[in-house]
Amino acid sequence: MLHENLPILITGGNGNIARLLAKRLLKDGHKITCFDISDPTPESTVDGVDYLKGDICDQPLIEKILKAASPKIVFHLASLLSGSSEADRKRAFQVNAQSTFNLLELALANGNPRIVFPGTGASYGSDIPPDVPEDQPQWPENIYGVTKIFNERLGAYYTMTHGMDFRCLRPPLVLSPYAPPAALTA
């Protein structure tokens, strides 16, 4: 359990995971700032959460937000999902990989908050056993999985070389009451 009243930033703050996470963290007494490229809808808005709009690739804006919010934890959920990533690989790299590098660099210069990052089962590819061990080789079959592996390795590098507290969770599938199941999402 986290100490109460921690300032927490959630990138990709209008997404399905972010909405559920923000509700839970707010209930636990934390100050939540959600950042997303789109405006929150009335359905996605959580009372008591601050919402900021902007592009995760806008490095000066991210630095400004980190300075203003002074988060102790950043849940870095912003990304293009599988289908969108395949449709525009260049943008997928910018959003899913370059923005993570930028965020980690800016985090080091702005209080070095803990970074929590969602990996993906897509990083394994399709030839996997029913029970996937932690050391299962990762051979992604799409750019989404490739960028997620890049970020996992980048986080490990920042942990080893800069003492960053970078944590990765690798959920195999995400279901949400807020969005219908769809192919090519995560």
XYZ file of N, CA and C in Angstrom:
558
model
N 0.839 -1.179 0.000
C 0.000 0.000 0.000
C 0.883 1.241 0.000
N 0.451 2.253 -0.713
C 1.190 3.505 -0.808
C 0.797 4.440 0.322
N 1.703 5.330 0.684
C 1.360 6.374 1.645
C 0.262 7.239 1.051
N -0.584 7.814 1.889
C -1.659 8.680 1.395
C -1.101 10.002 0.910
N -1.897 10.669 0.099
C -1.605 12.007 -0.414
C -0.378 12.087 -1.302
N -0.051 11.021 -2.006
C 1.041 11.094 -2.969
C 0.534 11.751 -4.243
N 1.294 12.694 -4.800
C 0.933 13.211 -6.116
C 1.310 12.171 -7.173
N 0.349 11.810 -8.008
C 0.539 10.755 -9.005
C 0.102 11.272 -10.364
N 0.928 11.013 -11.378
C 0.616 11.371 -12.759
C 0.308 10.100 -13.529
N -0.773 10.137 -14.307
C -1.129 9.012 -15.178
C -1.134 9.523 -16.607
N -0.197 9.035 -17.434
C -0.228 9.375 -18.856
C -1.187 8.407 -19.540
N -1.771 8.840 -20.651
C -2.828 8.026 -21.249
C -4.034 8.014 -20.335
N -4.254 9.146 -19.671
C -5.205 9.251 -18.568
C -6.672 9.083 -18.887
N -7.037 9.014 -20.166
C -8.437 8.780 -20.522
C -8.698 7.339 -20.938
N -7.687 6.505 -20.861
C -7.843 5.117 -21.264
C -8.578 4.277 -20.235
N -8.880 3.064 -20.619
C -9.652 2.165 -19.758
C -8.926 1.818 -18.464
N -7.656 1.466 -18.560
C -6.896 1.149 -17.354
C -6.756 2.395 -16.493
N -6.453 3.512 -17.129
C -6.237 4.765 -16.392
C -7.467 5.172 -15.596
N -8.617 5.031 -16.185
C -9.851 5.423 -15.493
C -10.048 4.597 -14.219
N -9.881 3.302 -14.331
C -10.024 2.434 -13.158
C -8.929 2.711 -12.128
N -7.710 2.917 -12.609
C -6.589 3.205 -11.722
C -6.800 4.529 -10.988
N -7.228 5.561 -11.718
C -7.454 6.874 -11.099
C -8.510 6.785 -10.001
N -9.591 6.063 -10.275
C -10.641 5.903 -9.254
C -10.079 5.259 -7.993
N -9.298 4.208 -8.176
C -8.752 3.481 -7.036
C -7.755 4.332 -6.253
N -6.854 4.989 -6.967
C -5.841 5.807 -6.297
C -6.462 7.001 -5.585
N -7.484 7.586 -6.189
C -8.194 8.702 -5.553
C -8.878 8.226 -4.274
N -9.502 7.067 -4.351
C -10.160 6.477 -3.182
C -9.155 6.233 -2.053
N -7.919 5.907 -2.427
C -6.865 5.664 -1.440
C -6.232 6.955 -0.915
N -6.734 8.108 -1.372
C -6.286 9.382 -0.820
C -5.165 10.090 -1.553
N -4.918 9.734 -2.796
C -3.837 10.361 -3.553
C -4.351 11.512 -4.416
N -3.442 12.403 -4.792
C -3.761 13.507 -5.697
C -3.399 13.054 -7.105
N -4.401 12.956 -7.958
C -4.221 12.365 -9.280
C -4.302 13.422 -10.372
N -3.317 13.389 -11.273
C -3.335 14.188 -12.491
C -3.297 13.218 -13.656
N -4.280 13.329 -14.552
C -4.325 12.494 -15.752
C -3.991 13.352 -16.966
N -3.156 12.817 -17.818
C -2.704 13.511 -19.020
C -3.032 12.641 -20.221
N -3.636 13.249 -21.250
C -4.019 12.481 -22.431
C -4.078 13.409 -23.632
N -3.981 12.836 -24.817
C -4.057 13.617 -26.044
C -5.490 14.060 -26.348
N -6.458 13.364 -25.785
C -7.860 13.720 -26.016
C -8.491 14.265 -24.741
N -9.523 15.061 -24.931
C -10.269 15.572 -23.784
C -11.025 14.424 -23.127
N -11.157 14.462 -21.811
C -11.961 13.419 -21.165
C -13.430 13.601 -21.520
N -14.108 12.494 -21.686
C -15.549 12.544 -21.930
C -16.246 12.565 -20.580
N -17.513 12.965 -20.550
C -18.230 12.911 -19.266
C -18.197 11.510 -18.650
N -18.209 10.480 -19.499
C -18.185 9.104 -18.997
C -16.820 8.722 -18.433
N -15.755 9.331 -18.960
C -14.417 8.943 -18.507
C -13.893 9.815 -17.372
N -14.576 10.903 -17.077
C -14.118 11.816 -16.035
C -14.371 11.237 -14.646
N -13.367 11.334 -13.809
C -13.467 10.911 -12.418
C -13.424 12.175 -11.572
N -14.477 12.416 -10.798
C -14.512 13.600 -9.938
C -13.316 13.604 -8.997
N -12.663 14.763 -8.892
C -11.521 14.901 -8.005
C -10.179 14.707 -8.687
N -10.195 14.332 -9.965
C -8.965 14.131 -10.727
C -8.730 15.357 -11.602
N -7.492 15.826 -11.665
C -7.130 16.922 -12.567
C -6.800 16.333 -13.929
N -7.360 16.932 -14.991
C -7.119 16.454 -16.350
C -6.350 17.499 -17.143
N -5.320 17.051 -17.834
C -4.524 17.903 -18.703
C -4.508 17.288 -20.091
N -4.558 18.147 -21.109
C -4.574 17.666 -22.483
C -3.268 18.028 -23.175
N -2.734 17.081 -23.931
C -1.534 17.331 -24.709
C -0.987 16.043 -25.292
N 0.039 16.195 -26.097
C 0.666 15.073 -26.782
C 1.841 14.561 -25.952
N 1.885 13.288 -25.684
C 2.964 12.679 -24.908
C 4.317 12.885 -25.590
N 4.311 13.175 -26.877
C 5.555 13.412 -27.615
C 6.063 14.849 -27.478
N 5.292 15.708 -26.847
C 5.660 17.113 -26.659
C 6.547 17.228 -25.418
N 7.851 17.096 -25.617
C 8.795 17.034 -24.502
C 8.751 18.273 -23.606
N 8.712 19.506 -24.150
C 8.618 20.671 -23.256
C 7.346 20.663 -22.401
N 6.247 20.200 -22.970
C 5.001 20.122 -22.204
C 5.116 19.087 -21.084
N 5.702 17.948 -21.379
C 5.865 16.907 -20.355
C 6.744 17.427 -19.221
N 7.798 18.143 -19.562
C 8.652 18.710 -18.515
C 7.870 19.699 -17.653
N 7.068 20.529 -18.291
C 6.243 21.500 -17.556
C 5.282 20.782 -16.603
N 4.668 19.708 -17.078
C 3.720 18.947 -16.255
C 4.443 18.277 -15.080
N 5.608 17.693 -15.342
C 6.370 17.059 -14.257
C 6.757 18.081 -13.190
N 7.138 19.266 -13.618
C 7.508 20.306 -12.646
C 6.292 20.769 -11.853
N 5.159 20.944 -12.531
C 3.954 21.449 -11.859
C 3.328 20.404 -10.944
N 3.230 19.173 -11.407
C 2.553 18.124 -10.633
C 3.467 17.502 -9.578
N 4.766 17.563 -9.785
C 5.753 16.949 -8.878
C 5.339 15.547 -8.435
N 5.054 14.657 -9.396
C 4.576 13.329 -9.002
C 5.660 12.504 -8.318
N 5.231 11.699 -7.384
C 6.119 10.714 -6.765
C 6.082 9.410 -7.554
N 4.965 9.224 -8.287
C 4.796 8.043 -9.138
C 4.193 8.496 -10.462
N 4.706 7.943 -11.560
C 4.118 8.155 -12.880
C 3.693 6.793 -13.407
N 2.412 6.651 -13.677
C 1.908 5.472 -14.380
C 1.910 5.847 -15.854
N 2.872 5.314 -16.592
C 3.053 5.694 -18.003
C 2.237 4.744 -18.885
N 0.964 5.091 -19.071
C 0.032 4.244 -19.815
C -0.193 4.725 -21.245
N 0.325 5.893 -21.601
C 0.103 6.428 -22.946
C 0.769 5.531 -23.984
N -0.002 5.121 -24.981
C 0.559 4.360 -26.100
C -0.484 4.220 -27.191
N 0.013 3.940 -28.379
C -0.873 3.503 -29.456
C -0.976 1.991 -29.323
N -2.167 1.468 -29.445
C -2.364 0.029 -29.309
C -2.030 -0.685 -30.618
N -2.159 -1.981 -30.627
C -1.690 -2.815 -31.736
C -2.171 -2.374 -33.106
N -3.475 -2.245 -33.281
C -4.012 -1.904 -34.597
C -3.525 -0.560 -35.088
N -3.572 0.453 -34.240
C -3.102 1.794 -34.607
C -1.599 1.799 -34.855
N -0.875 1.006 -34.099
C 0.579 0.934 -34.276
C 0.944 0.348 -35.631
N 0.260 -0.695 -36.034
C 0.542 -1.299 -37.337
C 0.167 -0.362 -38.478
N -0.882 0.426 -38.285
C -1.331 1.350 -39.333
C -0.356 2.508 -39.528
N 0.389 2.877 -38.484
C 1.327 4.004 -38.572
C 2.530 3.700 -37.677
N 3.466 2.930 -38.225
C 4.614 2.475 -37.442
C 5.494 3.629 -36.951
N 5.639 4.659 -37.762
C 6.459 5.802 -37.346
C 5.854 6.481 -36.122
N 4.563 6.742 -36.179
C 3.893 7.373 -35.035
C 3.923 6.432 -33.827
N 3.792 5.127 -34.074
C 3.861 4.154 -32.980
C 5.207 4.240 -32.267
N 6.290 4.357 -33.030
C 7.602 4.477 -32.398
C 7.699 5.775 -31.604
N 7.195 6.868 -32.176
C 7.244 8.159 -31.475
C 6.474 8.099 -30.157
N 5.246 7.594 -30.221
C 4.376 7.575 -29.037
C 4.811 6.496 -28.051
N 5.077 5.308 -28.543
C 5.321 4.173 -27.656
C 6.761 4.063 -27.167
N 7.730 4.551 -27.923
C 9.134 4.376 -27.534
C 9.832 5.709 -27.253
N 9.835 6.606 -28.223
C 10.536 7.882 -28.038
C 9.987 8.662 -26.850
N 8.669 8.653 -26.686
C 8.085 9.399 -25.559
C 8.504 8.790 -24.218
N 8.711 7.487 -24.182
C 9.167 6.852 -22.945
C 10.598 7.264 -22.633
N 11.453 7.267 -23.638
C 12.820 7.755 -23.438
C 12.791 9.187 -22.916
N 12.004 10.046 -23.564
C 11.906 11.442 -23.130
C 11.412 11.536 -21.691
N 10.384 10.764 -21.366
C 9.824 10.793 -20.014
C 10.866 10.371 -18.977
N 11.611 9.319 -19.258
C 12.616 8.852 -18.304
C 13.720 9.889 -18.112
N 14.153 10.505 -19.192
C 15.159 11.565 -19.082
C 14.632 12.734 -18.255
N 13.403 13.145 -18.542
C 12.807 14.261 -17.803
C 12.554 13.892 -16.348
N 12.185 12.654 -16.105
C 11.948 12.209 -14.731
C 13.228 12.311 -13.902
N 14.348 11.919 -14.489
C 15.626 12.019 -13.772
C 15.915 13.453 -13.346
N 15.558 14.396 -14.206
C 15.842 15.808 -13.937
C 14.777 16.474 -13.069
N 13.689 15.756 -12.790
C 12.567 16.357 -12.062
C 12.089 15.469 -10.919
N 12.977 15.143 -10.017
C 12.592 14.422 -8.809
C 12.673 12.914 -8.882
N 12.961 12.362 -10.055
C 13.113 10.913 -10.237
C 11.972 10.102 -9.618
N 10.727 10.356 -10.065
C 9.607 9.582 -9.524
C 9.676 8.122 -9.963
N 8.987 7.266 -9.215
C 8.831 5.866 -9.623
C 8.037 5.860 -10.934
N 8.450 5.021 -11.864
C 7.743 4.869 -13.134
C 7.135 3.469 -13.157
N 5.835 3.401 -13.402
C 5.149 2.114 -13.542
C 4.673 2.037 -14.984
N 5.078 0.983 -15.658
C 4.869 0.848 -17.098
C 4.169 -0.473 -17.410
N 3.146 -0.439 -18.266
C 2.516 -1.701 -18.663
C 3.193 -2.304 -19.889
N 3.761 -3.471 -19.718
C 4.235 -4.224 -20.862
C 3.031 -4.890 -21.511
N 3.267 -5.933 -22.265
C 2.167 -6.598 -22.954
C 2.512 -8.049 -23.261
N 1.498 -8.871 -23.300
C 1.673 -10.240 -23.753
C 2.070 -10.302 -25.216
N 1.794 -9.219 -25.970
C 2.167 -9.166 -27.387
C 3.681 -9.203 -27.575
N 4.426 -8.966 -26.517
C 5.888 -9.001 -26.638
C 6.408 -10.425 -26.837
N 5.605 -11.428 -26.517
C 6.048 -12.812 -26.645
C 5.883 -13.381 -28.048
N 4.977 -12.834 -28.830
C 4.659 -13.454 -30.101
C 3.599 -14.522 -29.894
N 3.426 -15.389 -30.873
C 2.326 -16.356 -30.791
C 2.748 -17.748 -30.332
N 4.022 -18.047 -30.354
C 4.488 -19.389 -29.990
C 4.867 -19.424 -28.513
N 3.835 -19.469 -27.654
C 4.081 -19.443 -26.214
C 3.326 -20.577 -25.526
N 3.854 -21.036 -24.399
C 3.166 -22.083 -23.646
C 1.946 -21.512 -22.923
N 1.026 -22.371 -22.476
C -0.166 -21.896 -21.759
C 0.178 -21.105 -20.494
N 1.180 -21.555 -19.751
C 1.655 -20.831 -18.571
C 2.998 -20.211 -18.935
N 3.004 -18.904 -19.106
C 4.200 -18.211 -19.585
C 5.125 -17.877 -18.417
N 6.346 -18.439 -18.403
C 7.291 -18.093 -17.335
C 7.860 -16.687 -17.557
N 8.347 -16.085 -16.488
C 8.893 -14.729 -16.563
C 10.049 -14.625 -17.552
N 10.828 -15.708 -17.694
C 11.990 -15.663 -18.580
C 11.689 -16.182 -19.995
N 10.423 -16.261 -20.357
C 10.033 -16.689 -21.702
C 10.657 -15.744 -22.738
N 11.332 -16.278 -23.751
C 11.882 -15.408 -24.795
C 10.777 -14.574 -25.454
N 11.130 -13.349 -25.762
C 10.170 -12.428 -26.367
C 10.498 -12.247 -27.851
N 9.571 -12.642 -28.699
C 9.708 -12.507 -30.143
C 8.420 -11.908 -30.696
N 8.227 -10.603 -30.515
C 6.972 -9.980 -30.942
C 6.780 -10.068 -32.450
N 5.520 -10.064 -32.843
C 5.173 -10.169 -34.254
C 4.546 -8.888 -34.782
N 4.602 -7.824 -33.978
C 4.085 -6.533 -34.441
C 4.883 -5.406 -33.788
N 4.753 -4.211 -34.348
C 5.519 -3.057 -33.865
C 5.124 -2.690 -32.436
N 3.879 -2.927 -32.072
C 3.429 -2.655 -30.707
C 4.265 -3.453 -29.704
N 4.392 -4.756 -29.939
C 5.194 -5.602 -29.059
C 6.662 -5.200 -29.046
N 7.187 -4.816 -30.212
C 8.583 -4.377 -30.307
C 8.814 -3.142 -29.443
N 7.907 -2.161 -29.524
C 8.094 -0.932 -28.739
C 7.953 -1.203 -27.246
N 7.092 -2.119 -26.884
C 6.937 -2.445 -25.468
C 8.198 -3.112 -24.912
N 8.800 -4.022 -25.679
C 10.061 -4.633 -25.244
C 11.144 -3.563 -25.117
N 11.211 -2.674 -26.087
C 12.181 -1.576 -26.025
C 12.048 -0.827 -24.702
N 10.809 -0.504 -24.331
C 10.585 0.254 -23.099
C 10.960 -0.548 -21.855
N 10.689 -1.838 -21.860
C 11.095 -2.671 -20.725
C 12.614 -2.647 -20.560
N 13.322 -2.804 -21.661
C 14.791 -2.802 -21.612
C 15.320 -1.415 -21.236
N 14.674 -0.380 -21.754
C 15.068 0.988 -21.424
C 14.902 1.234 -19.925
N 13.779 0.794 -19.374
C 13.554 0.939 -17.941
C 14.591 0.192 -17.121
N 14.959 -1.005 -17.561
C 15.993 -1.774 -16.861
C 17.330 -1.036 -16.908
N 17.632 -0.440 -18.045
C 18.862 0.342 -18.178
C 18.869 1.521 -17.203
N 17.772 2.269 -17.143
C 17.702 3.424 -16.241
C 17.756 2.987 -14.774
N 17.230 1.825 -14.485
C 17.318 1.291 -13.124
C 18.771 0.973 -12.777
N 19.463 0.289 -13.682
C 20.856 -0.110 -13.427
C 21.812 1.076 -13.406
N 21.632 2.018 -14.309
C 22.623 3.088 -14.449
C 22.287 4.354 -13.668
N 21.013 4.577 -13.364
C 20.614 5.826 -12.710
C 19.823 5.612 -11.426
N 19.620 4.363 -11.029
C 18.884 4.087 -9.801
C 17.401 4.397 -9.875
N 16.866 4.489 -11.086
C 15.441 4.777 -11.240
C 14.615 3.589 -10.758
N 13.508 3.883 -10.121
C 12.569 2.841 -9.693
C 11.559 2.655 -10.824
N 11.898 1.775 -11.762
C 11.071 1.507 -12.941
C 10.474 0.122 -12.773
N 9.163 0.041 -12.832
C 8.483 -1.245 -12.658
C 7.612 -1.524 -13.873
N 7.663 -2.755 -14.318
C 6.883 -3.155 -15.484
C 5.943 -4.289 -15.103
N 4.706 -4.136 -15.494
C 3.702 -5.195 -15.359
C 3.380 -5.651 -16.773
N 3.178 -6.929 -16.961
C 2.924 -7.438 -18.300
C 1.581 -8.177 -18.342
N 0.467 -7.426 -18.360
C -0.839 -8.098 -18.412
C -1.048 -8.757 -19.777
N -1.568 -9.977 -19.790
C -1.771 -10.655 -21.069
C -2.956 -10.113 -21.859
N -3.965 -9.594 -21.165
C -5.170 -9.100 -21.826
C -5.857 -8.142 -20.869
N -6.388 -7.071 -21.400
C -7.078 -6.094 -20.564
C -8.531 -6.014 -21.004
N -9.423 -6.262 -20.069
C -10.852 -6.118 -20.308
C -11.348 -4.999 -19.414
N -12.316 -4.240 -19.893
C -12.808 -3.102 -19.129
C -14.309 -2.986 -19.289
N -14.986 -2.553 -18.241
C -16.424 -2.318 -18.374
C -16.726 -1.071 -19.196
N -15.692 -0.278 -19.518
C -15.904 0.985 -20.216
C -15.788 0.895 -21.723
N -15.297 -0.205 -22.229
C -15.137 -0.322 -23.676
C -15.471 -1.743 -24.101
N -16.134 -1.885 -25.237
C -16.429 -3.237 -25.721
C -15.146 -3.929 -26.159
N -15.099 -5.251 -26.048
C -13.921 -5.974 -26.521
C -13.705 -5.698 -28.006
N -12.451 -5.528 -28.384
C -12.134 -5.252 -29.784
C -10.842 -5.962 -30.145
N -10.763 -6.419 -31.368
C -9.531 -7.035 -31.838
C -8.481 -5.954 -32.051
N -7.243 -6.349 -32.025
C -6.124 -5.452 -32.282
C -6.054 -4.291 -31.308
N -6.288 -4.547 -30.037
C -6.143 -3.476 -29.056
C -4.926 -3.704 -28.186
N -4.933 -4.730 -27.383
C -3.754 -4.980 -26.551
C -3.662 -6.450 -26.236
